[in-house]
Amino acid sequence: THFQRVIPDDGPATQNPSGVKRIIFCTGKIYYEVMRERKTRNMEDSVAITRIEQLSPFPFDLVKAETEKYPNADLVWCQEEHKNQGYYDYVKPRMRTTINRAKPV
């Protein structure tokens, strides 16, 4: 095993990337709750979940590669904390830089 800065989705969503409507980026244990909810709602084909394991320095290259895999998808940052807490304020400007401000986060 080795450390991965970003862990991409390896589920059914990867089989048809153009059919993915949303990429959920997250970090930490919230991943398991989001994954369970995606399965419960039968959204495994239309939602990709990508874990960012290293937030600093931010993995611009890997996040960009993930967003380019799913050209029709909206980007979402998911965290347990309120919007004004947690990593949102740190991640949002970096995500927008990564995607050249082409999509909202």
PDB file of N, CA and C in Angstrom:
ATOM      1  N   THR A   1       0.838  -1.185   0.000  1.00  0.00           N
ATOM      2  CA  THR A   1       0.000   0.000   0.000  1.00  0.00           C
ATOM      3  C   THR A   1       0.880   1.245   0.000  1.00  0.00           C
ATOM      4  N   HIS A   2       0.294   2.330  -0.441  1.00  0.00           N
ATOM      5  CA  HIS A   2       1.001   3.600  -0.429  1.00  0.00           C
ATOM      6  C   HIS A   2      -0.013   4.736  -0.297  1.00  0.00           C
ATOM      7  N   PHE A   3       0.487   5.877   0.139  1.00  0.00           N
ATOM      8  CA  PHE A   3      -0.369   7.042   0.329  1.00  0.00           C
ATOM      9  C   PHE A   3      -0.800   7.603  -1.023  1.00  0.00           C
ATOM     10  N   GLN A   4      -2.078   7.938  -1.124  1.00  0.00           N
ATOM     11  CA  GLN A   4      -2.617   8.568  -2.327  1.00  0.00           C
ATOM     12  C   GLN A   4      -3.165   9.932  -1.940  1.00  0.00           C
ATOM     13  N   ARG A   5      -2.759  10.961  -2.655  1.00  0.00           N
ATOM     14  CA  ARG A   5      -3.251  12.310  -2.354  1.00  0.00           C
ATOM     15  C   ARG A   5      -4.734  12.441  -2.675  1.00  0.00           C
ATOM     16  N   VAL A   6      -5.149  11.781  -3.738  1.00  0.00           N
ATOM     17  CA  VAL A   6      -6.556  11.762  -4.149  1.00  0.00           C
ATOM     18  C   VAL A   6      -6.922  10.316  -4.449  1.00  0.00           C
ATOM     19  N   ILE A   7      -8.084   9.899  -3.946  1.00  0.00           N
ATOM     20  CA  ILE A   7      -8.566   8.542  -4.220  1.00  0.00           C
ATOM     21  C   ILE A   7      -9.818   8.669  -5.083  1.00  0.00           C
ATOM     22  N   PRO A   8      -9.696   8.341  -6.369  1.00  0.00           N
ATOM     23  CA  PRO A   8     -10.844   8.481  -7.271  1.00  0.00           C
ATOM     24  C   PRO A   8     -11.897   7.403  -7.038  1.00  0.00           C
ATOM     25  N   ASP A   9     -13.083   7.672  -7.530  1.00  0.00           N
ATOM     26  CA  ASP A   9     -14.170   6.695  -7.469  1.00  0.00           C
ATOM     27  C   ASP A   9     -13.782   5.490  -8.314  1.00  0.00           C
ATOM     28  N   ASP A  10     -14.080   4.307  -7.801  1.00  0.00           N
ATOM     29  CA  ASP A  10     -13.803   3.098  -8.578  1.00  0.00           C
ATOM     30  C   ASP A  10     -15.069   2.276  -8.784  1.00  0.00           C
ATOM     31  N   GLY A  11     -16.218   2.921  -8.617  1.00  0.00           N
ATOM     32  CA  GLY A  11     -17.496   2.223  -8.737  1.00  0.00           C
ATOM     33  C   GLY A  11     -18.089   2.315 -10.130  1.00  0.00           C
ATOM     34  N   PRO A  12     -19.388   2.036 -10.237  1.00  0.00           N
ATOM     35  CA  PRO A  12     -20.082   2.006 -11.528  1.00  0.00           C
ATOM     36  C   PRO A  12     -20.032   3.326 -12.302  1.00  0.00           C
ATOM     37  N   ALA A  13     -19.888   4.444 -11.612  1.00  0.00           N
ATOM     38  CA  ALA A  13     -19.856   5.743 -12.292  1.00  0.00           C
ATOM     39  C   ALA A  13     -18.702   5.835 -13.284  1.00  0.00           C
ATOM     40  N   THR A  14     -17.640   5.117 -13.042  1.00  0.00           N
ATOM     41  CA  THR A  14     -16.474   5.181 -13.925  1.00  0.00           C
ATOM     42  C   THR A  14     -16.712   4.477 -15.258  1.00  0.00           C
ATOM     43  N   GLN A  15     -17.741   3.649 -15.330  1.00  0.00           N
ATOM     44  CA  GLN A  15     -18.022   2.919 -16.568  1.00  0.00           C
ATOM     45  C   GLN A  15     -18.625   3.811 -17.653  1.00  0.00           C
ATOM     46  N   ASN A  16     -19.342   4.854 -17.241  1.00  0.00           N
ATOM     47  CA  ASN A  16     -19.963   5.780 -18.190  1.00  0.00           C
ATOM     48  C   ASN A  16     -19.760   7.212 -17.689  1.00  0.00           C
ATOM     49  N   PRO A  17     -18.556   7.753 -17.836  1.00  0.00           N
ATOM     50  CA  PRO A  17     -18.253   9.077 -17.285  1.00  0.00           C
ATOM     51  C   PRO A  17     -19.160  10.189 -17.797  1.00  0.00           C
ATOM     52  N   SER A  18     -19.617  10.116 -19.038  1.00  0.00           N
ATOM     53  CA  SER A  18     -20.475  11.181 -19.563  1.00  0.00           C
ATOM     54  C   SER A  18     -21.863  11.162 -18.926  1.00  0.00           C
ATOM     55  N   GLY A  19     -22.239  10.059 -18.287  1.00  0.00           N
ATOM     56  CA  GLY A  19     -23.526   9.962 -17.609  1.00  0.00           C
ATOM     57  C   GLY A  19     -23.502  10.434 -16.165  1.00  0.00           C
ATOM     58  N   VAL A  20     -22.331  10.784 -15.675  1.00  0.00           N
ATOM     59  CA  VAL A  20     -22.209  11.253 -14.292  1.00  0.00           C
ATOM     60  C   VAL A  20     -22.684  12.696 -14.216  1.00  0.00           C
ATOM     61  N   LYS A  21     -23.633  12.942 -13.315  1.00  0.00           N
ATOM     62  CA  LYS A  21     -24.222  14.272 -13.168  1.00  0.00           C
ATOM     63  C   LYS A  21     -23.577  15.085 -12.053  1.00  0.00           C
ATOM     64  N   ARG A  22     -22.898  14.403 -11.130  1.00  0.00           N
ATOM     65  CA  ARG A  22     -22.320  15.109  -9.985  1.00  0.00           C
ATOM     66  C   ARG A  22     -21.061  14.389  -9.515  1.00  0.00           C
ATOM     67  N   ILE A  23     -20.019  15.176  -9.220  1.00  0.00           N
ATOM     68  CA  ILE A  23     -18.823  14.650  -8.564  1.00  0.00           C
ATOM     69  C   ILE A  23     -18.827  15.231  -7.160  1.00  0.00           C
ATOM     70  N   ILE A  24     -18.806  14.363  -6.180  1.00  0.00           N
ATOM     71  CA  ILE A  24     -18.739  14.811  -4.793  1.00  0.00           C
ATOM     72  C   ILE A  24     -17.309  14.624  -4.315  1.00  0.00           C
ATOM     73  N   PHE A  25     -16.670  15.735  -3.966  1.00  0.00           N
ATOM     74  CA  PHE A  25     -15.342  15.697  -3.369  1.00  0.00           C
ATOM     75  C   PHE A  25     -15.514  15.787  -1.864  1.00  0.00           C
ATOM     76  N   CYS A  26     -14.736  15.001  -1.137  1.00  0.00           N
ATOM     77  CA  CYS A  26     -14.813  15.023   0.319  1.00  0.00           C
ATOM     78  C   CYS A  26     -13.487  14.569   0.902  1.00  0.00           C
ATOM     79  N   THR A  27     -13.387  14.653   2.211  1.00  0.00           N
ATOM     80  CA  THR A  27     -12.217  14.150   2.908  1.00  0.00           C
ATOM     81  C   THR A  27     -12.670  13.575   4.240  1.00  0.00           C
ATOM     82  N   GLY A  28     -12.011  12.541   4.669  1.00  0.00           N
ATOM     83  CA  GLY A  28     -12.332  11.957   5.969  1.00  0.00           C
ATOM     84  C   GLY A  28     -13.479  10.972   5.944  1.00  0.00           C
ATOM     85  N   LYS A  29     -14.027  10.758   7.133  1.00  0.00           N
ATOM     86  CA  LYS A  29     -15.024   9.697   7.298  1.00  0.00           C
ATOM     87  C   LYS A  29     -16.379  10.000   6.660  1.00  0.00           C
ATOM     88  N   ILE A  30     -16.635  11.237   6.287  1.00  0.00           N
ATOM     89  CA  ILE A  30     -17.901  11.558   5.623  1.00  0.00           C
ATOM     90  C   ILE A  30     -18.053  10.752   4.329  1.00  0.00           C
ATOM     91  N   TYR A  31     -16.940  10.329   3.761  1.00  0.00           N
ATOM     92  CA  TYR A  31     -16.959   9.516   2.540  1.00  0.00           C
ATOM     93  C   TYR A  31     -17.865   8.299   2.706  1.00  0.00           C
ATOM     94  N   TYR A  32     -17.762   7.626   3.829  1.00  0.00           N
ATOM     95  CA  TYR A  32     -18.526   6.390   4.037  1.00  0.00           C
ATOM     96  C   TYR A  32     -20.023   6.668   4.137  1.00  0.00           C
ATOM     97  N   GLU A  33     -20.396   7.792   4.725  1.00  0.00           N
ATOM     98  CA  GLU A  33     -21.810   8.162   4.798  1.00  0.00           C
ATOM     99  C   GLU A  33     -22.350   8.537   3.416  1.00  0.00           C
ATOM    100  N   VAL A  34     -21.561   9.276   2.660  1.00  0.00           N
ATOM    101  CA  VAL A  34     -21.980   9.683   1.314  1.00  0.00           C
ATOM    102  C   VAL A  34     -22.100   8.457   0.407  1.00  0.00           C
ATOM    103  N   MET A  35     -21.148   7.555   0.519  1.00  0.00           N
ATOM    104  CA  MET A  35     -21.179   6.338  -0.284  1.00  0.00           C
ATOM    105  C   MET A  35     -22.423   5.502   0.041  1.00  0.00           C
ATOM    106  N   ARG A  36     -22.733   5.385   1.317  1.00  0.00           N
ATOM    107  CA  ARG A  36     -23.910   4.618   1.738  1.00  0.00           C
ATOM    108  C   ARG A  36     -25.194   5.278   1.214  1.00  0.00           C
ATOM    109  N   GLU A  37     -25.262   6.594   1.297  1.00  0.00           N
ATOM    110  CA  GLU A  37     -26.446   7.318   0.824  1.00  0.00           C
ATOM    111  C   GLU A  37     -26.593   7.196  -0.698  1.00  0.00           C
ATOM    112  N   ARG A  38     -25.489   7.252  -1.411  1.00  0.00           N
ATOM    113  CA  ARG A  38     -25.530   7.085  -2.868  1.00  0.00           C
ATOM    114  C   ARG A  38     -26.106   5.723  -3.232  1.00  0.00           C
ATOM    115  N   LYS A  39     -25.698   4.700  -2.511  1.00  0.00           N
ATOM    116  CA  LYS A  39     -26.202   3.350  -2.773  1.00  0.00           C
ATOM    117  C   LYS A  39     -27.685   3.245  -2.421  1.00  0.00           C
ATOM    118  N   THR A  40     -28.077   3.811  -1.282  1.00  0.00           N
ATOM    119  CA  THR A  40     -29.474   3.782  -0.840  1.00  0.00           C
ATOM    120  C   THR A  40     -30.389   4.435  -1.877  1.00  0.00           C
ATOM    121  N   ARG A  41     -29.932   5.529  -2.465  1.00  0.00           N
ATOM    122  CA  ARG A  41     -30.733   6.259  -3.453  1.00  0.00           C
ATOM    123  C   ARG A  41     -30.558   5.735  -4.878  1.00  0.00           C
ATOM    124  N   ASN A  42     -29.791   4.668  -5.017  1.00  0.00           N
ATOM    125  CA  ASN A  42     -29.551   4.054  -6.324  1.00  0.00           C
ATOM    126  C   ASN A  42     -28.986   5.065  -7.328  1.00  0.00           C
ATOM    127  N   MET A  43     -27.959   5.797  -6.895  1.00  0.00           N
ATOM    128  CA  MET A  43     -27.342   6.824  -7.730  1.00  0.00           C
ATOM    129  C   MET A  43     -25.889   6.486  -8.064  1.00  0.00           C
ATOM    130  N   GLU A  44     -25.548   5.222  -8.007  1.00  0.00           N
ATOM    131  CA  GLU A  44     -24.155   4.826  -8.206  1.00  0.00           C
ATOM    132  C   GLU A  44     -23.656   5.085  -9.621  1.00  0.00           C
ATOM    133  N   ASP A  45     -24.567   5.143 -10.595  1.00  0.00           N
ATOM    134  CA  ASP A  45     -24.164   5.415 -11.975  1.00  0.00           C
ATOM    135  C   ASP A  45     -24.043   6.904 -12.271  1.00  0.00           C
ATOM    136  N   SER A  46     -24.738   7.733 -11.507  1.00  0.00           N
ATOM    137  CA  SER A  46     -24.789   9.157 -11.836  1.00  0.00           C
ATOM    138  C   SER A  46     -24.011  10.060 -10.883  1.00  0.00           C
ATOM    139  N   VAL A  47     -23.460   9.499  -9.814  1.00  0.00           N
ATOM    140  CA  VAL A  47     -22.697  10.293  -8.844  1.00  0.00           C
ATOM    141  C   VAL A  47     -21.350   9.626  -8.597  1.00  0.00           C
ATOM    142  N   ALA A  48     -20.278  10.388  -8.802  1.00  0.00           N
ATOM    143  CA  ALA A  48     -18.926   9.904  -8.500  1.00  0.00           C
ATOM    144  C   ALA A  48     -18.463  10.557  -7.200  1.00  0.00           C
ATOM    145  N   ILE A  49     -17.790   9.798  -6.365  1.00  0.00           N
ATOM    146  CA  ILE A  49     -17.281  10.317  -5.094  1.00  0.00           C
ATOM    147  C   ILE A  49     -15.762  10.219  -5.118  1.00  0.00           C
ATOM    148  N   THR A  50     -15.109  11.348  -4.946  1.00  0.00           N
ATOM    149  CA  THR A  50     -13.650  11.403  -4.953  1.00  0.00           C
ATOM    150  C   THR A  50     -13.167  11.917  -3.608  1.00  0.00           C
ATOM    151  N   ARG A  51     -12.253  11.178  -3.016  1.00  0.00           N
ATOM    152  CA  ARG A  51     -11.699  11.569  -1.715  1.00  0.00           C
ATOM    153  C   ARG A  51     -10.398  12.335  -1.910  1.00  0.00           C
ATOM    154  N   ILE A  52     -10.297  13.469  -1.262  1.00  0.00           N
ATOM    155  CA  ILE A  52      -9.046  14.218  -1.241  1.00  0.00           C
ATOM    156  C   ILE A  52      -8.401  13.936   0.108  1.00  0.00           C
ATOM    157  N   GLU A  53      -7.307  13.228   0.092  1.00  0.00           N
ATOM    158  CA  GLU A  53      -6.640  12.812   1.322  1.00  0.00           C
ATOM    159  C   GLU A  53      -5.554  13.788   1.755  1.00  0.00           C
ATOM    160  N   GLN A  54      -5.051  14.582   0.833  1.00  0.00           N
ATOM    161  CA  GLN A  54      -4.033  15.582   1.164  1.00  0.00           C
ATOM    162  C   GLN A  54      -4.553  16.934   0.716  1.00  0.00           C
ATOM    163  N   LEU A  55      -4.891  17.776   1.679  1.00  0.00           N
ATOM    164  CA  LEU A  55      -5.436  19.082   1.344  1.00  0.00           C
ATOM    165  C   LEU A  55      -4.353  20.143   1.192  1.00  0.00           C
ATOM    166  N   SER A  56      -3.225  19.946   1.847  1.00  0.00           N
ATOM    167  CA  SER A  56      -2.145  20.922   1.760  1.00  0.00           C
ATOM    168  C   SER A  56      -0.809  20.208   1.628  1.00  0.00           C
ATOM    169  N   PRO A  57      -0.047  20.478   0.603  1.00  0.00           N
ATOM    170  CA  PRO A  57      -0.415  21.330  -0.525  1.00  0.00           C
ATOM    171  C   PRO A  57      -1.545  20.699  -1.336  1.00  0.00           C
ATOM    172  N   PHE A  58      -2.385  21.564  -1.867  1.00  0.00           N
ATOM    173  CA  PHE A  58      -3.570  21.103  -2.584  1.00  0.00           C
ATOM    174  C   PHE A  58      -3.170  20.366  -3.862  1.00  0.00           C
ATOM    175  N   PRO A  59      -3.778  19.215  -4.136  1.00  0.00           N
ATOM    176  CA  PRO A  59      -3.425  18.409  -5.314  1.00  0.00           C
ATOM    177  C   PRO A  59      -4.126  18.890  -6.592  1.00  0.00           C
ATOM    178  N   PHE A  60      -3.754  20.085  -7.048  1.00  0.00           N
ATOM    179  CA  PHE A  60      -4.396  20.682  -8.217  1.00  0.00           C
ATOM    180  C   PHE A  60      -4.425  19.733  -9.412  1.00  0.00           C
ATOM    181  N   ASP A  61      -3.302  19.088  -9.689  1.00  0.00           N
ATOM    182  CA  ASP A  61      -3.200  18.226 -10.867  1.00  0.00           C
ATOM    183  C   ASP A  61      -4.171  17.054 -10.813  1.00  0.00           C
ATOM    184  N   LEU A  62      -4.286  16.431  -9.662  1.00  0.00           N
ATOM    185  CA  LEU A  62      -5.160  15.261  -9.536  1.00  0.00           C
ATOM    186  C   LEU A  62      -6.636  15.644  -9.520  1.00  0.00           C
ATOM    187  N   VAL A  63      -6.950  16.768  -8.897  1.00  0.00           N
ATOM    188  CA  VAL A  63      -8.340  17.236  -8.884  1.00  0.00           C
ATOM    189  C   VAL A  63      -8.761  17.616 -10.304  1.00  0.00           C
ATOM    190  N   LYS A  64      -7.874  18.269 -11.026  1.00  0.00           N
ATOM    191  CA  LYS A  64      -8.187  18.627 -12.421  1.00  0.00           C
ATOM    192  C   LYS A  64      -8.429  17.374 -13.258  1.00  0.00           C
ATOM    193  N   ALA A  65      -7.604  16.367 -13.079  1.00  0.00           N
ATOM    194  CA  ALA A  65      -7.782  15.112 -13.822  1.00  0.00           C
ATOM    195  C   ALA A  65      -9.131  14.477 -13.508  1.00  0.00           C
ATOM    196  N   GLU A  66      -9.541  14.529 -12.252  1.00  0.00           N
ATOM    197  CA  GLU A  66     -10.844  13.965 -11.869  1.00  0.00           C
ATOM    198  C   GLU A  66     -11.992  14.744 -12.496  1.00  0.00           C
ATOM    199  N   THR A  67     -11.911  16.064 -12.491  1.00  0.00           N
ATOM    200  CA  THR A  67     -13.001  16.859 -13.069  1.00  0.00           C
ATOM    201  C   THR A  67     -13.080  16.664 -14.580  1.00  0.00           C
ATOM    202  N   GLU A  68     -11.948  16.446 -15.221  1.00  0.00           N
ATOM    203  CA  GLU A  68     -11.948  16.235 -16.672  1.00  0.00           C
ATOM    204  C   GLU A  68     -12.505  14.871 -17.067  1.00  0.00           C
ATOM    205  N   LYS A  69     -12.490  13.913 -16.158  1.00  0.00           N
ATOM    206  CA  LYS A  69     -13.064  12.588 -16.442  1.00  0.00           C
ATOM    207  C   LYS A  69     -14.568  12.662 -16.653  1.00  0.00           C
ATOM    208  N   TYR A  70     -15.211  13.597 -15.956  1.00  0.00           N
ATOM    209  CA  TYR A  70     -16.674  13.700 -15.950  1.00  0.00           C
ATOM    210  C   TYR A  70     -17.088  15.072 -16.496  1.00  0.00           C
ATOM    211  N   PRO A  71     -17.103  15.246 -17.803  1.00  0.00           N
ATOM    212  CA  PRO A  71     -17.308  16.571 -18.399  1.00  0.00           C
ATOM    213  C   PRO A  71     -18.683  17.190 -18.149  1.00  0.00           C
ATOM    214  N   ASN A  72     -19.696  16.391 -17.884  1.00  0.00           N
ATOM    215  CA  ASN A  72     -21.055  16.914 -17.702  1.00  0.00           C
ATOM    216  C   ASN A  72     -21.457  17.052 -16.242  1.00  0.00           C
ATOM    217  N   ALA A  73     -20.528  16.832 -15.344  1.00  0.00           N
ATOM    218  CA  ALA A  73     -20.867  16.767 -13.920  1.00  0.00           C
ATOM    219  C   ALA A  73     -20.730  18.113 -13.215  1.00  0.00           C
ATOM    220  N   ASP A  74     -21.636  18.336 -12.265  1.00  0.00           N
ATOM    221  CA  ASP A  74     -21.512  19.454 -11.336  1.00  0.00           C
ATOM    222  C   ASP A  74     -20.542  19.041 -10.242  1.00  0.00           C
ATOM    223  N   LEU A  75     -19.848  20.018  -9.667  1.00  0.00           N
ATOM    224  CA  LEU A  75     -18.885  19.736  -8.607  1.00  0.00           C
ATOM    225  C   LEU A  75     -19.471  20.107  -7.256  1.00  0.00           C
ATOM    226  N   VAL A  76     -19.277  19.226  -6.286  1.00  0.00           N
ATOM    227  CA  VAL A  76     -19.790  19.454  -4.935  1.00  0.00           C
ATOM    228  C   VAL A  76     -18.690  19.140  -3.937  1.00  0.00           C
ATOM    229  N   TRP A  77     -18.543  20.002  -2.934  1.00  0.00           N
ATOM    230  CA  TRP A  77     -17.671  19.708  -1.804  1.00  0.00           C
ATOM    231  C   TRP A  77     -18.582  19.308  -0.650  1.00  0.00           C
ATOM    232  N   CYS A  78     -18.332  18.169  -0.044  1.00  0.00           N
ATOM    233  CA  CYS A  78     -19.155  17.673   1.055  1.00  0.00           C
ATOM    234  C   CYS A  78     -18.314  17.594   2.321  1.00  0.00           C
ATOM    235  N   GLN A  79     -18.877  18.091   3.411  1.00  0.00           N
ATOM    236  CA  GLN A  79     -18.213  18.004   4.707  1.00  0.00           C
ATOM    237  C   GLN A  79     -19.267  17.897   5.794  1.00  0.00           C
ATOM    238  N   GLU A  80     -18.859  17.371   6.937  1.00  0.00           N
ATOM    239  CA  GLU A  80     -19.779  17.233   8.068  1.00  0.00           C
ATOM    240  C   GLU A  80     -20.098  18.578   8.698  1.00  0.00           C
ATOM    241  N   GLU A  81     -19.120  19.452   8.737  1.00  0.00           N
ATOM    242  CA  GLU A  81     -19.254  20.728   9.427  1.00  0.00           C
ATOM    243  C   GLU A  81     -20.130  21.691   8.632  1.00  0.00           C
ATOM    244  N   HIS A  82     -20.549  22.766   9.297  1.00  0.00           N
ATOM    245  CA  HIS A  82     -21.287  23.826   8.621  1.00  0.00           C
ATOM    246  C   HIS A  82     -20.398  24.459   7.559  1.00  0.00           C
ATOM    247  N   LYS A  83     -21.024  25.163   6.639  1.00  0.00           N
ATOM    248  CA  LYS A  83     -20.282  25.776   5.536  1.00  0.00           C
ATOM    249  C   LYS A  83     -19.187  26.723   6.031  1.00  0.00           C
ATOM    250  N   ASN A  84     -19.448  27.437   7.120  1.00  0.00           N
ATOM    251  CA  ASN A  84     -18.460  28.392   7.621  1.00  0.00           C
ATOM    252  C   ASN A  84     -17.436  27.744   8.556  1.00  0.00           C
ATOM    253  N   GLN A  85     -17.439  26.435   8.621  1.00  0.00           N
ATOM    254  CA  GLN A  85     -16.451  25.693   9.402  1.00  0.00           C
ATOM    255  C   GLN A  85     -15.814  24.665   8.474  1.00  0.00           C
ATOM    256  N   GLY A  86     -14.939  23.873   8.977  1.00  0.00           N
ATOM    257  CA  GLY A  86     -14.347  22.817   8.156  1.00  0.00           C
ATOM    258  C   GLY A  86     -13.449  23.371   7.062  1.00  0.00           C
ATOM    259  N   TYR A  87     -13.301  22.600   5.992  1.00  0.00           N
ATOM    260  CA  TYR A  87     -12.352  22.922   4.925  1.00  0.00           C
ATOM    261  C   TYR A  87     -12.944  23.709   3.767  1.00  0.00           C
ATOM    262  N   TYR A  88     -14.226  23.967   3.763  1.00  0.00           N
ATOM    263  CA  TYR A  88     -14.874  24.588   2.603  1.00  0.00           C
ATOM    264  C   TYR A  88     -14.184  25.874   2.149  1.00  0.00           C
ATOM    265  N   ASP A  89     -13.926  26.782   3.089  1.00  0.00           N
ATOM    266  CA  ASP A  89     -13.311  28.057   2.718  1.00  0.00           C
ATOM    267  C   ASP A  89     -11.892  27.886   2.185  1.00  0.00           C
ATOM    268  N   TYR A  90     -11.240  26.828   2.548  1.00  0.00           N
ATOM    269  CA  TYR A  90      -9.904  26.524   2.030  1.00  0.00           C
ATOM    270  C   TYR A  90      -9.991  25.875   0.643  1.00  0.00           C
ATOM    271  N   VAL A  91     -10.930  24.964   0.487  1.00  0.00           N
ATOM    272  CA  VAL A  91     -11.029  24.173  -0.740  1.00  0.00           C
ATOM    273  C   VAL A  91     -11.658  24.957  -1.895  1.00  0.00           C
ATOM    274  N   LYS A  92     -12.686  25.739  -1.627  1.00  0.00           N
ATOM    275  CA  LYS A  92     -13.435  26.405  -2.704  1.00  0.00           C
ATOM    276  C   LYS A  92     -12.551  27.208  -3.661  1.00  0.00           C
ATOM    277  N   PRO A  93     -11.713  28.140  -3.190  1.00  0.00           N
ATOM    278  CA  PRO A  93     -10.913  28.898  -4.154  1.00  0.00           C
ATOM    279  C   PRO A  93      -9.909  28.028  -4.921  1.00  0.00           C
ATOM    280  N   ARG A  94      -9.430  26.985  -4.296  1.00  0.00           N
ATOM    281  CA  ARG A  94      -8.482  26.096  -4.969  1.00  0.00           C
ATOM    282  C   ARG A  94      -9.179  25.253  -6.037  1.00  0.00           C
ATOM    283  N   MET A  95     -10.396  24.822  -5.747  1.00  0.00           N
ATOM    284  CA  MET A  95     -11.170  24.076  -6.745  1.00  0.00           C
ATOM    285  C   MET A  95     -11.494  24.984  -7.933  1.00  0.00           C
ATOM    286  N   ARG A  96     -11.889  26.210  -7.637  1.00  0.00           N
ATOM    287  CA  ARG A  96     -12.230  27.142  -8.719  1.00  0.00           C
ATOM    288  C   ARG A  96     -11.010  27.463  -9.575  1.00  0.00           C
ATOM    289  N   THR A  97      -9.851  27.574  -8.962  1.00  0.00           N
ATOM    290  CA  THR A  97      -8.617  27.775  -9.721  1.00  0.00           C
ATOM    291  C   THR A  97      -8.344  26.569 -10.606  1.00  0.00           C
ATOM    292  N   THR A  98      -8.554  25.391 -10.070  1.00  0.00           N
ATOM    293  CA  THR A  98      -8.303  24.153 -10.809  1.00  0.00           C
ATOM    294  C   THR A  98      -9.153  24.065 -12.069  1.00  0.00           C
ATOM    295  N   ILE A  99     -10.394  24.489 -11.977  1.00  0.00           N
ATOM    296  CA  ILE A  99     -11.306  24.370 -13.121  1.00  0.00           C
ATOM    297  C   ILE A  99     -11.459  25.694 -13.877  1.00  0.00           C
ATOM    298  N   ASN A 100     -10.556  26.630 -13.620  1.00  0.00           N
ATOM    299  CA  ASN A 100     -10.563  27.934 -14.297  1.00  0.00           C
ATOM    300  C   ASN A 100     -11.884  28.670 -14.128  1.00  0.00           C
ATOM    301  N   ARG A 101     -12.491  28.507 -12.970  1.00  0.00           N
ATOM    302  CA  ARG A 101     -13.745  29.189 -12.628  1.00  0.00           C
ATOM    303  C   ARG A 101     -14.876  28.878 -13.611  1.00  0.00           C
ATOM    304  N   ALA A 102     -14.778  27.754 -14.304  1.00  0.00           N
ATOM    305  CA  ALA A 102     -15.780  27.394 -15.308  1.00  0.00           C
ATOM    306  C   ALA A 102     -17.073  26.862 -14.701  1.00  0.00           C
ATOM    307  N   LYS A 103     -17.000  26.302 -13.500  1.00  0.00           N
ATOM    308  CA  LYS A 103     -18.179  25.726 -12.853  1.00  0.00           C
ATOM    309  C   LYS A 103     -18.228  26.181 -11.403  1.00  0.00           C
ATOM    310  N   PRO A 104     -19.427  26.316 -10.843  1.00  0.00           N
ATOM    311  CA  PRO A 104     -19.514  26.624  -9.411  1.00  0.00           C
ATOM    312  C   PRO A 104     -19.158  25.410  -8.564  1.00  0.00           C
ATOM    313  N   VAL A 105     -18.724  25.660  -7.332  1.00  0.00           N
ATOM    314  CA  VAL A 105     -18.394  24.586  -6.382  1.00  0.00           C
ATOM    315  C   VAL A 105     -19.305  24.731  -5.186  1.00  0.00           C
TER     316      VAL A 105
END
